[in-house]
């Protein structure tokens, strides 16, 4: 009947709640629990490590020089159809 489809959603509506979905993912093993102390210090730089700081500074400077020498859009302009 045409009248029943007038106020229907154009997209597929969800068939389960977020809690049901998360429970299903956990049952399947798609959610990783934990973390703990191993990843707590990951990504934090030691300010007292002078060599690591110098390496990071030189890497940042080299990248900055590369970006200045190769501006965006200055690639292969000869091969544009």
PDB file of N, CA, C and O in Angstrom:
ATOM      1  N   UNK A   1       0.838  -1.166   0.000  1.00  0.00           N
ATOM      2  CA  UNK A   1       0.000   0.000   0.000  1.00  0.00           C
ATOM      3  C   UNK A   1       0.890   1.237   0.000  1.00  0.00           C
ATOM      4  O   UNK A   1       1.846   1.351   0.756  1.00  0.00           O
ATOM      5  N   UNK A   2       0.613   2.204  -0.815  1.00  0.00           N
ATOM      6  CA  UNK A   2       1.432   3.390  -0.979  1.00  0.00           C
ATOM      7  C   UNK A   2       1.393   4.282   0.259  1.00  0.00           C
ATOM      8  O   UNK A   2       2.390   4.893   0.618  1.00  0.00           O
ATOM      9  N   UNK A   3       0.292   4.325   0.922  1.00  0.00           N
ATOM     10  CA  UNK A   3       0.131   5.195   2.089  1.00  0.00           C
ATOM     11  C   UNK A   3       1.062   4.750   3.239  1.00  0.00           C
ATOM     12  O   UNK A   3       1.542   5.585   3.999  1.00  0.00           O
ATOM     13  N   UNK A   4       1.356   3.467   3.355  1.00  0.00           N
ATOM     14  CA  UNK A   4       2.218   2.977   4.428  1.00  0.00           C
ATOM     15  C   UNK A   4       3.673   3.397   4.236  1.00  0.00           C
ATOM     16  O   UNK A   4       4.415   3.546   5.198  1.00  0.00           O
ATOM     17  N   UNK A   5       4.113   3.591   3.014  1.00  0.00           N
ATOM     18  CA  UNK A   5       5.500   3.935   2.744  1.00  0.00           C
ATOM     19  C   UNK A   5       5.800   5.408   2.762  1.00  0.00           C
ATOM     20  O   UNK A   5       6.953   5.811   2.618  1.00  0.00           O
ATOM     21  N   UNK A   6       4.798   6.263   2.972  1.00  0.00           N
ATOM     22  CA  UNK A   6       5.018   7.707   2.911  1.00  0.00           C
ATOM     23  C   UNK A   6       5.872   8.197   4.069  1.00  0.00           C
ATOM     24  O   UNK A   6       6.815   8.950   3.868  1.00  0.00           O
ATOM     25  N   UNK A   7       5.581   7.788   5.280  1.00  0.00           N
ATOM     26  CA  UNK A   7       6.306   8.277   6.442  1.00  0.00           C
ATOM     27  C   UNK A   7       7.375   7.296   6.911  1.00  0.00           C
ATOM     28  O   UNK A   7       7.791   7.325   8.052  1.00  0.00           O
ATOM     29  N   UNK A   8       7.853   6.453   6.027  1.00  0.00           N
ATOM     30  CA  UNK A   8       8.884   5.493   6.335  1.00  0.00           C
ATOM     31  C   UNK A   8      10.257   6.148   6.176  1.00  0.00           C
ATOM     32  O   UNK A   8      10.433   7.048   5.375  1.00  0.00           O
ATOM     33  N   UNK A   9      11.237   5.686   6.937  1.00  0.00           N
ATOM     34  CA  UNK A   9      12.591   6.216   6.822  1.00  0.00           C
ATOM     35  C   UNK A   9      13.210   5.806   5.492  1.00  0.00           C
ATOM     36  O   UNK A   9      12.956   4.719   4.979  1.00  0.00           O
ATOM     37  N   UNK A  10      14.036   6.702   4.934  1.00  0.00           N
ATOM     38  CA  UNK A  10      14.707   6.412   3.666  1.00  0.00           C
ATOM     39  C   UNK A  10      15.880   5.456   3.838  1.00  0.00           C
ATOM     40  O   UNK A  10      16.367   4.885   2.876  1.00  0.00           O
ATOM     41  N   UNK A  11      16.371   5.320   5.045  1.00  0.00           N
ATOM     42  CA  UNK A  11      17.542   4.489   5.307  1.00  0.00           C
ATOM     43  C   UNK A  11      17.154   3.332   6.233  1.00  0.00           C
ATOM     44  O   UNK A  11      16.088   3.342   6.841  1.00  0.00           O
ATOM     45  N   UNK A  12      18.058   2.367   6.338  1.00  0.00           N
ATOM     46  CA  UNK A  12      17.811   1.213   7.202  1.00  0.00           C
ATOM     47  C   UNK A  12      17.968   1.638   8.661  1.00  0.00           C
ATOM     48  O   UNK A  12      18.976   2.225   9.037  1.00  0.00           O
ATOM     49  N   UNK A  13      16.978   1.364   9.464  1.00  0.00           N
ATOM     50  CA  UNK A  13      17.024   1.713  10.875  1.00  0.00           C
ATOM     51  C   UNK A  13      17.816   0.670  11.646  1.00  0.00           C
ATOM     52  O   UNK A  13      17.897  -0.489  11.233  1.00  0.00           O
ATOM     53  N   UNK A  14      18.428   1.045  12.769  1.00  0.00           N
ATOM     54  CA  UNK A  14      19.228   0.094  13.539  1.00  0.00           C
ATOM     55  C   UNK A  14      18.370  -1.045  14.082  1.00  0.00           C
ATOM     56  O   UNK A  14      17.212  -0.850  14.436  1.00  0.00           O
ATOM     57  N   UNK A  15      18.990  -2.224  14.128  1.00  0.00           N
ATOM     58  CA  UNK A  15      18.256  -3.404  14.591  1.00  0.00           C
ATOM     59  C   UNK A  15      18.650  -3.810  16.003  1.00  0.00           C
ATOM     60  O   UNK A  15      18.052  -4.724  16.560  1.00  0.00           O
ATOM     61  N   UNK A  16      19.675  -3.158  16.577  1.00  0.00           N
ATOM     62  CA  UNK A  16      20.082  -3.460  17.948  1.00  0.00           C
ATOM     63  C   UNK A  16      20.587  -2.181  18.608  1.00  0.00           C
ATOM     64  O   UNK A  16      20.977  -1.245  17.924  1.00  0.00           O
ATOM     65  N   UNK A  17      20.574  -2.178  19.921  1.00  0.00           N
ATOM     66  CA  UNK A  17      21.050  -1.018  20.654  1.00  0.00           C
ATOM     67  C   UNK A  17      22.578  -1.028  20.686  1.00  0.00           C
ATOM     68  O   UNK A  17      23.221  -2.032  20.332  1.00  0.00           O
ATOM     69  N   UNK A  18      23.153   0.079  21.127  1.00  0.00           N
ATOM     70  CA  UNK A  18      24.607   0.169  21.221  1.00  0.00           C
ATOM     71  C   UNK A  18      25.137  -0.843  22.226  1.00  0.00           C
ATOM     72  O   UNK A  18      26.160  -1.498  21.987  1.00  0.00           O
ATOM     73  N   UNK A  19      24.435  -0.993  23.344  1.00  0.00           N
ATOM     74  CA  UNK A  19      24.873  -1.966  24.354  1.00  0.00           C
ATOM     75  C   UNK A  19      24.841  -3.390  23.813  1.00  0.00           C
ATOM     76  O   UNK A  19      25.746  -4.190  24.084  1.00  0.00           O
ATOM     77  N   UNK A  20      23.813  -3.730  23.037  1.00  0.00           N
ATOM     78  CA  UNK A  20      23.745  -5.062  22.432  1.00  0.00           C
ATOM     79  C   UNK A  20      24.879  -5.261  21.434  1.00  0.00           C
ATOM     80  O   UNK A  20      25.502  -6.328  21.389  1.00  0.00           O
ATOM     81  N   UNK A  21      25.175  -4.230  20.656  1.00  0.00           N
ATOM     82  CA  UNK A  21      26.268  -4.319  19.684  1.00  0.00           C
ATOM     83  C   UNK A  21      27.602  -4.526  20.386  1.00  0.00           C
ATOM     84  O   UNK A  21      28.405  -5.368  19.979  1.00  0.00           O
ATOM     85  N   UNK A  22      27.854  -3.749  21.444  1.00  0.00           N
ATOM     86  CA  UNK A  22      29.116  -3.885  22.164  1.00  0.00           C
ATOM     87  C   UNK A  22      29.237  -5.254  22.828  1.00  0.00           C
ATOM     88  O   UNK A  22      30.326  -5.836  22.855  1.00  0.00           O
ATOM     89  N   UNK A  23      28.141  -5.759  23.349  1.00  0.00           N
ATOM     90  CA  UNK A  23      28.173  -7.100  23.938  1.00  0.00           C
ATOM     91  C   UNK A  23      28.493  -8.146  22.873  1.00  0.00           C
ATOM     92  O   UNK A  23      29.268  -9.084  23.115  1.00  0.00           O
ATOM     93  N   UNK A  24      27.923  -8.015  21.694  1.00  0.00           N
ATOM     94  CA  UNK A  24      28.198  -8.952  20.598  1.00  0.00           C
ATOM     95  C   UNK A  24      29.655  -8.864  20.150  1.00  0.00           C
ATOM     96  O   UNK A  24      30.313  -9.877  19.913  1.00  0.00           O
ATOM     97  N   UNK A  25      30.185  -7.640  20.030  1.00  0.00           N
ATOM     98  CA  UNK A  25      31.591  -7.472  19.643  1.00  0.00           C
ATOM     99  C   UNK A  25      32.520  -8.055  20.688  1.00  0.00           C
ATOM    100  O   UNK A  25      33.540  -8.659  20.350  1.00  0.00           O
ATOM    101  N   UNK A  26      32.202  -7.859  21.956  1.00  0.00           N
ATOM    102  CA  UNK A  26      33.031  -8.425  23.020  1.00  0.00           C
ATOM    103  C   UNK A  26      32.996  -9.946  22.966  1.00  0.00           C
ATOM    104  O   UNK A  26      34.005 -10.610  23.160  1.00  0.00           O
ATOM    105  N   UNK A  27      31.817 -10.512  22.686  1.00  0.00           N
ATOM    106  CA  UNK A  27      31.689 -11.961  22.583  1.00  0.00           C
ATOM    107  C   UNK A  27      32.529 -12.497  21.418  1.00  0.00           C
ATOM    108  O   UNK A  27      33.167 -13.536  21.516  1.00  0.00           O
ATOM    109  N   UNK A  28      32.562 -11.762  20.305  1.00  0.00           N
ATOM    110  CA  UNK A  28      33.344 -12.177  19.143  1.00  0.00           C
ATOM    111  C   UNK A  28      34.840 -11.968  19.324  1.00  0.00           C
ATOM    112  O   UNK A  28      35.639 -12.497  18.570  1.00  0.00           O
ATOM    113  N   UNK A  29      35.229 -11.127  20.291  1.00  0.00           N
ATOM    114  CA  UNK A  29      36.645 -10.840  20.510  1.00  0.00           C
ATOM    115  C   UNK A  29      37.103  -9.599  19.780  1.00  0.00           C
ATOM    116  O   UNK A  29      38.295  -9.389  19.596  1.00  0.00           O
ATOM    117  N   UNK A  30      36.177  -8.757  19.357  1.00  0.00           N
ATOM    118  CA  UNK A  30      36.533  -7.553  18.625  1.00  0.00           C
ATOM    119  C   UNK A  30      36.897  -6.378  19.502  1.00  0.00           C
ATOM    120  O   UNK A  30      37.315  -5.344  19.018  1.00  0.00           O
ATOM    121  N   UNK A  31      36.759  -6.520  20.815  1.00  0.00           N
ATOM    122  CA  UNK A  31      37.098  -5.453  21.747  1.00  0.00           C
ATOM    123  C   UNK A  31      38.249  -5.932  22.605  1.00  0.00           C
ATOM    124  O   UNK A  31      38.193  -7.001  23.210  1.00  0.00           O
ATOM    125  N   UNK A  32      39.305  -5.137  22.674  1.00  0.00           N
ATOM    126  CA  UNK A  32      40.479  -5.483  23.458  1.00  0.00           C
ATOM    127  C   UNK A  32      40.385  -4.783  24.800  1.00  0.00           C
ATOM    128  O   UNK A  32      40.217  -3.568  24.866  1.00  0.00           O
ATOM    129  N   UNK A  33      40.477  -5.542  25.865  1.00  0.00           N
ATOM    130  CA  UNK A  33      40.466  -4.983  27.212  1.00  0.00           C
ATOM    131  C   UNK A  33      41.895  -4.853  27.706  1.00  0.00           C
ATOM    132  O   UNK A  33      42.793  -5.556  27.255  1.00  0.00           O
ATOM    133  N   UNK A  34      42.082  -3.954  28.647  1.00  0.00           N
ATOM    134  CA  UNK A  34      43.383  -3.859  29.292  1.00  0.00           C
ATOM    135  C   UNK A  34      44.159  -2.652  28.846  1.00  0.00           C
ATOM    136  O   UNK A  34      43.614  -1.601  28.574  1.00  0.00           O
ATOM    137  N   UNK A  35      45.441  -2.825  28.769  1.00  0.00           N
ATOM    138  CA  UNK A  35      46.343  -1.723  28.475  1.00  0.00           C
ATOM    139  C   UNK A  35      47.338  -1.646  29.602  1.00  0.00           C
ATOM    140  O   UNK A  35      48.484  -1.999  29.453  1.00  0.00           O
ATOM    141  N   UNK A  36      46.864  -1.213  30.733  1.00  0.00           N
ATOM    142  CA  UNK A  36      47.664  -1.224  31.953  1.00  0.00           C
ATOM    143  C   UNK A  36      48.883  -0.330  31.906  1.00  0.00           C
ATOM    144  O   UNK A  36      48.900   0.718  31.283  1.00  0.00           O
ATOM    145  N   UNK A  37      49.919  -0.771  32.592  1.00  0.00           N
ATOM    146  CA  UNK A  37      51.133   0.022  32.766  1.00  0.00           C
ATOM    147  C   UNK A  37      52.043   0.024  31.547  1.00  0.00           C
ATOM    148  O   UNK A  37      52.868   0.896  31.398  1.00  0.00           O
ATOM    149  N   UNK A  38      51.930  -0.950  30.675  1.00  0.00           N
ATOM    150  CA  UNK A  38      52.846  -1.064  29.548  1.00  0.00           C
ATOM    151  C   UNK A  38      52.726   0.128  28.615  1.00  0.00           C
ATOM    152  O   UNK A  38      53.718   0.708  28.202  1.00  0.00           O
ATOM    153  N   UNK A  39      51.530   0.543  28.284  1.00  0.00           N
ATOM    154  CA  UNK A  39      51.341   1.640  27.359  1.00  0.00           C
ATOM    155  C   UNK A  39      51.226   2.999  28.014  1.00  0.00           C
ATOM    156  O   UNK A  39      50.984   3.990  27.352  1.00  0.00           O
ATOM    157  N   UNK A  40      51.413   3.085  29.326  1.00  0.00           N
ATOM    158  CA  UNK A  40      51.206   4.343  30.039  1.00  0.00           C
ATOM    159  C   UNK A  40      52.247   5.390  29.674  1.00  0.00           C
ATOM    160  O   UNK A  40      51.936   6.575  29.594  1.00  0.00           O
ATOM    161  N   UNK A  41      53.505   5.003  29.431  1.00  0.00           N
ATOM    162  CA  UNK A  41      54.553   5.975  29.139  1.00  0.00           C
ATOM    163  C   UNK A  41      54.856   6.064  27.654  1.00  0.00           C
ATOM    164  O   UNK A  41      55.795   6.739  27.260  1.00  0.00           O
ATOM    165  N   UNK A  42      54.100   5.398  26.834  1.00  0.00           N
ATOM    166  CA  UNK A  42      54.356   5.389  25.405  1.00  0.00           C
ATOM    167  C   UNK A  42      54.095   6.768  24.813  1.00  0.00           C
ATOM    168  O   UNK A  42      53.049   7.345  24.990  1.00  0.00           O
ATOM    169  N   UNK A  43      55.073   7.319  24.075  1.00  0.00           N
ATOM    170  CA  UNK A  43      54.887   8.587  23.416  1.00  0.00           C
ATOM    171  C   UNK A  43      55.323   9.789  24.231  1.00  0.00           C
ATOM    172  O   UNK A  43      55.323  10.901  23.746  1.00  0.00           O
ATOM    173  N   UNK A  44      55.725   9.592  25.477  1.00  0.00           N
ATOM    174  CA  UNK A  44      56.172  10.696  26.313  1.00  0.00           C
ATOM    175  C   UNK A  44      57.686  10.787  26.207  1.00  0.00           C
ATOM    176  O   UNK A  44      58.403   9.836  26.468  1.00  0.00           O
ATOM    177  N   UNK A  45      58.184  11.954  25.801  1.00  0.00           N
ATOM    178  CA  UNK A  45      59.621  12.130  25.613  1.00  0.00           C
ATOM    179  C   UNK A  45      60.299  12.408  26.950  1.00  0.00           C
ATOM    180  O   UNK A  45      59.754  13.091  27.813  1.00  0.00           O
ATOM    181  N   UNK A  46      61.492  11.864  27.106  1.00  0.00           N
ATOM    182  CA  UNK A  46      62.293  12.126  28.295  1.00  0.00           C
ATOM    183  C   UNK A  46      63.074  13.408  28.044  1.00  0.00           C
ATOM    184  O   UNK A  46      63.947  13.460  27.179  1.00  0.00           O
ATOM    185  N   UNK A  47      62.781  14.452  28.790  1.00  0.00           N
ATOM    186  CA  UNK A  47      63.414  15.748  28.554  1.00  0.00           C
ATOM    187  C   UNK A  47      64.896  15.741  28.905  1.00  0.00           C
ATOM    188  O   UNK A  47      65.658  16.575  28.428  1.00  0.00           O
ATOM    189  N   UNK A  48      65.337  14.813  29.742  1.00  0.00           N
ATOM    190  CA  UNK A  48      66.738  14.750  30.143  1.00  0.00           C
ATOM    191  C   UNK A  48      67.601  14.041  29.114  1.00  0.00           C
ATOM    192  O   UNK A  48      68.832  14.151  29.169  1.00  0.00           O
ATOM    193  N   UNK A  49      67.022  13.339  28.174  1.00  0.00           N
ATOM    194  CA  UNK A  49      67.775  12.623  27.148  1.00  0.00           C
ATOM    195  C   UNK A  49      68.135  13.597  26.032  1.00  0.00           C
ATOM    196  O   UNK A  49      67.354  13.863  25.125  1.00  0.00           O
ATOM    197  N   UNK A  50      69.339  14.149  26.104  1.00  0.00           N
ATOM    198  CA  UNK A  50      69.769  15.190  25.173  1.00  0.00           C
ATOM    199  C   UNK A  50      69.909  14.642  23.764  1.00  0.00           C
ATOM    200  O   UNK A  50      69.518  15.308  22.791  1.00  0.00           O
ATOM    201  N   UNK A  51      70.449  13.431  23.625  1.00  0.00           N
ATOM    202  CA  UNK A  51      70.647  12.858  22.286  1.00  0.00           C
ATOM    203  C   UNK A  51      69.316  12.645  21.579  1.00  0.00           C
ATOM    204  O   UNK A  51      69.180  12.945  20.395  1.00  0.00           O
ATOM    205  N   UNK A  52      68.320  12.134  22.294  1.00  0.00           N
ATOM    206  CA  UNK A  52      66.999  11.910  21.694  1.00  0.00           C
ATOM    207  C   UNK A  52      66.351  13.239  21.321  1.00  0.00           C
ATOM    208  O   UNK A  52      65.736  13.364  20.263  1.00  0.00           O
ATOM    209  N   UNK A  53      66.518  14.238  22.170  1.00  0.00           N
ATOM    210  CA  UNK A  53      65.976  15.561  21.872  1.00  0.00           C
ATOM    211  C   UNK A  53      66.642  16.148  20.643  1.00  0.00           C
ATOM    212  O   UNK A  53      65.975  16.723  19.771  1.00  0.00           O
ATOM    213  N   UNK A  54      67.966  15.990  20.542  1.00  0.00           N
ATOM    214  CA  UNK A  54      68.682  16.496  19.367  1.00  0.00           C
ATOM    215  C   UNK A  54      68.251  15.772  18.100  1.00  0.00           C
ATOM    216  O   UNK A  54      68.088  16.397  17.048  1.00  0.00           O
ATOM    217  N   UNK A  55      68.063  14.453  18.195  1.00  0.00           N
ATOM    218  CA  UNK A  55      67.612  13.685  17.036  1.00  0.00           C
ATOM    219  C   UNK A  55      66.232  14.149  16.579  1.00  0.00           C
ATOM    220  O   UNK A  55      65.983  14.330  15.385  1.00  0.00           O
ATOM    221  N   UNK A  56      65.327  14.357  17.526  1.00  0.00           N
ATOM    222  CA  UNK A  56      63.980  14.805  17.189  1.00  0.00           C
ATOM    223  C   UNK A  56      64.011  16.202  16.583  1.00  0.00           C
ATOM    224  O   UNK A  56      63.285  16.489  15.628  1.00  0.00           O
ATOM    225  N   UNK A  57      64.867  17.071  17.115  1.00  0.00           N
ATOM    226  CA  UNK A  57      64.979  18.426  16.577  1.00  0.00           C
ATOM    227  C   UNK A  57      65.520  18.406  15.160  1.00  0.00           C
ATOM    228  O   UNK A  57      65.001  19.112  14.284  1.00  0.00           O
ATOM    229  N   UNK A  58      66.547  17.593  14.913  1.00  0.00           N
ATOM    230  CA  UNK A  58      67.123  17.519  13.565  1.00  0.00           C
ATOM    231  C   UNK A  58      66.122  16.936  12.574  1.00  0.00           C
ATOM    232  O   UNK A  58      66.025  17.391  11.429  1.00  0.00           O
ATOM    233  N   UNK A  59      65.346  15.953  13.001  1.00  0.00           N
ATOM    234  CA  UNK A  59      64.336  15.369  12.127  1.00  0.00           C
ATOM    235  C   UNK A  59      63.280  16.413  11.781  1.00  0.00           C
ATOM    236  O   UNK A  59      62.868  16.529  10.617  1.00  0.00           O
ATOM    237  N   UNK A  60      62.867  17.192  12.760  1.00  0.00           N
ATOM    238  CA  UNK A  60      61.877  18.244  12.507  1.00  0.00           C
ATOM    239  C   UNK A  60      62.440  19.307  11.577  1.00  0.00           C
ATOM    240  O   UNK A  60      61.737  19.799  10.682  1.00  0.00           O
ATOM    241  N   UNK A  61      63.699  19.664  11.752  1.00  0.00           N
ATOM    242  CA  UNK A  61      64.322  20.663  10.873  1.00  0.00           C
ATOM    243  C   UNK A  61      64.440  20.147   9.442  1.00  0.00           C
ATOM    244  O   UNK A  61      64.195  20.882   8.488  1.00  0.00           O
ATOM    245  N   UNK A  62      64.853  18.871   9.293  1.00  0.00           N
ATOM    246  CA  UNK A  62      64.969  18.300   7.949  1.00  0.00           C
ATOM    247  C   UNK A  62      63.611  18.263   7.257  1.00  0.00           C
ATOM    248  O   UNK A  62      63.508  18.556   6.061  1.00  0.00           O
ATOM    249  N   UNK A  63      62.573  17.912   7.996  1.00  0.00           N
ATOM    250  CA  UNK A  63      61.229  17.880   7.412  1.00  0.00           C
ATOM    251  C   UNK A  63      60.793  19.292   7.020  1.00  0.00           C
ATOM    252  O   UNK A  63      60.209  19.495   5.965  1.00  0.00           O
ATOM    253  N   UNK A  64      61.096  20.271   7.859  1.00  0.00           N
ATOM    254  CA  UNK A  64      60.734  21.655   7.568  1.00  0.00           C
ATOM    255  C   UNK A  64      61.449  22.142   6.312  1.00  0.00           C
ATOM    256  O   UNK A  64      60.853  22.800   5.458  1.00  0.00           O
ATOM    257  N   UNK A  65      62.729  21.803   6.173  1.00  0.00           N
ATOM    258  CA  UNK A  65      63.479  22.188   4.970  1.00  0.00           C
ATOM    259  C   UNK A  65      62.911  21.503   3.731  1.00  0.00           C
ATOM    260  O   UNK A  65      62.812  22.109   2.662  1.00  0.00           O
ATOM    261  N   UNK A  66      62.514  20.236   3.863  1.00  0.00           N
ATOM    262  CA  UNK A  66      61.931  19.516   2.733  1.00  0.00           C
ATOM    263  C   UNK A  66      60.620  20.174   2.305  1.00  0.00           C
ATOM    264  O   UNK A  66      60.360  20.355   1.115  1.00  0.00           O
ATOM    265  N   UNK A  67      59.794  20.539   3.275  1.00  0.00           N
ATOM    266  CA  UNK A  67      58.500  21.145   2.966  1.00  0.00           C
ATOM    267  C   UNK A  67      58.695  22.502   2.288  1.00  0.00           C
ATOM    268  O   UNK A  67      57.974  22.845   1.351  1.00  0.00           O
ATOM    269  N   UNK A  68      59.684  23.265   2.740  1.00  0.00           N
ATOM    270  CA  UNK A  68      59.960  24.556   2.117  1.00  0.00           C
ATOM    271  C   UNK A  68      60.488  24.386   0.697  1.00  0.00           C
ATOM    272  O   UNK A  68      60.165  25.170  -0.191  1.00  0.00           O
ATOM    273  N   UNK A  69      61.296  23.353   0.463  1.00  0.00           N
ATOM    274  CA  UNK A  69      61.877  23.129  -0.864  1.00  0.00           C
ATOM    275  C   UNK A  69      60.872  22.522  -1.834  1.00  0.00           C
ATOM    276  O   UNK A  69      61.024  22.657  -3.054  1.00  0.00           O
ATOM    277  N   UNK A  70      59.839  21.860  -1.322  1.00  0.00           N
ATOM    278  CA  UNK A  70      58.845  21.202  -2.166  1.00  0.00           C
ATOM    279  C   UNK A  70      57.446  21.678  -1.793  1.00  0.00           C
ATOM    280  O   UNK A  70      56.717  20.981  -1.102  1.00  0.00           O
ATOM    281  N   UNK A  71      57.054  22.853  -2.263  1.00  0.00           N
ATOM    282  CA  UNK A  71      55.722  23.351  -1.889  1.00  0.00           C
ATOM    283  C   UNK A  71      54.624  22.468  -2.460  1.00  0.00           C
ATOM    284  O   UNK A  71      54.806  21.789  -3.465  1.00  0.00           O
ATOM    285  N   UNK A  72      53.481  22.518  -1.820  1.00  0.00           N
ATOM    286  CA  UNK A  72      52.344  21.696  -2.230  1.00  0.00           C
ATOM    287  C   UNK A  72      51.901  22.071  -3.642  1.00  0.00           C
ATOM    288  O   UNK A  72      51.770  23.237  -3.976  1.00  0.00           O
ATOM    289  N   UNK A  73      51.702  21.054  -4.471  1.00  0.00           N
ATOM    290  CA  UNK A  73      51.238  21.274  -5.828  1.00  0.00           C
ATOM    291  C   UNK A  73      52.348  21.451  -6.837  1.00  0.00           C
ATOM    292  O   UNK A  73      52.100  21.715  -8.011  1.00  0.00           O
ATOM    293  N   UNK A  74      53.609  21.311  -6.410  1.00  0.00           N
ATOM    294  CA  UNK A  74      54.716  21.517  -7.342  1.00  0.00           C
ATOM    295  C   UNK A  74      55.267  20.208  -7.873  1.00  0.00           C
ATOM    296  O   UNK A  74      56.422  20.135  -8.240  1.00  0.00           O
ATOM    297  N   UNK A  75      54.464  19.176  -7.928  1.00  0.00           N
ATOM    298  CA  UNK A  75      54.919  17.855  -8.369  1.00  0.00           C
ATOM    299  C   UNK A  75      55.066  17.775  -9.888  1.00  0.00           C
ATOM    300  O   UNK A  75      55.434  18.738 -10.563  1.00  0.00           O
ATOM    301  N   UNK A  76      54.757  16.631 -10.451  1.00  0.00           N
ATOM    302  CA  UNK A  76      54.898  16.384 -11.876  1.00  0.00           C
ATOM    303  C   UNK A  76      53.794  17.132 -12.623  1.00  0.00           C
ATOM    304  O   UNK A  76      52.663  16.709 -12.696  1.00  0.00           O
ATOM    305  N   UNK A  77      54.168  18.278 -13.200  1.00  0.00           N
ATOM    306  CA  UNK A  77      53.175  19.092 -13.915  1.00  0.00           C
ATOM    307  C   UNK A  77      53.159  18.775 -15.402  1.00  0.00           C
ATOM    308  O   UNK A  77      52.300  19.285 -16.118  1.00  0.00           O
ATOM    309  N   UNK A  78      54.093  17.949 -15.877  1.00  0.00           N
ATOM    310  CA  UNK A  78      54.167  17.646 -17.304  1.00  0.00           C
ATOM    311  C   UNK A  78      53.195  16.539 -17.689  1.00  0.00           C
ATOM    312  O   UNK A  78      52.825  16.418 -18.859  1.00  0.00           O
ATOM    313  N   UNK A  79      52.794  15.713 -16.739  1.00  0.00           N
ATOM    314  CA  UNK A  79      52.005  14.544 -17.051  1.00  0.00           C
ATOM    315  C   UNK A  79      50.514  14.758 -16.729  1.00  0.00           C
ATOM    316  O   UNK A  79      49.813  13.859 -16.336  1.00  0.00           O
ATOM    317  N   UNK A  80      50.054  15.968 -16.888  1.00  0.00           N
ATOM    318  CA  UNK A  80      48.630  16.250 -16.641  1.00  0.00           C
ATOM    319  C   UNK A  80      47.898  16.186 -17.978  1.00  0.00           C
ATOM    320  O   UNK A  80      48.163  16.970 -18.869  1.00  0.00           O
ATOM    321  N   UNK A  81      46.955  15.287 -18.087  1.00  0.00           N
ATOM    322  CA  UNK A  81      46.222  15.041 -19.306  1.00  0.00           C
ATOM    323  C   UNK A  81      45.627  16.198 -19.910  1.00  0.00           C
ATOM    324  O   UNK A  81      45.381  16.945 -20.630  1.00  0.00           O
TER     325      UNK A  81
END
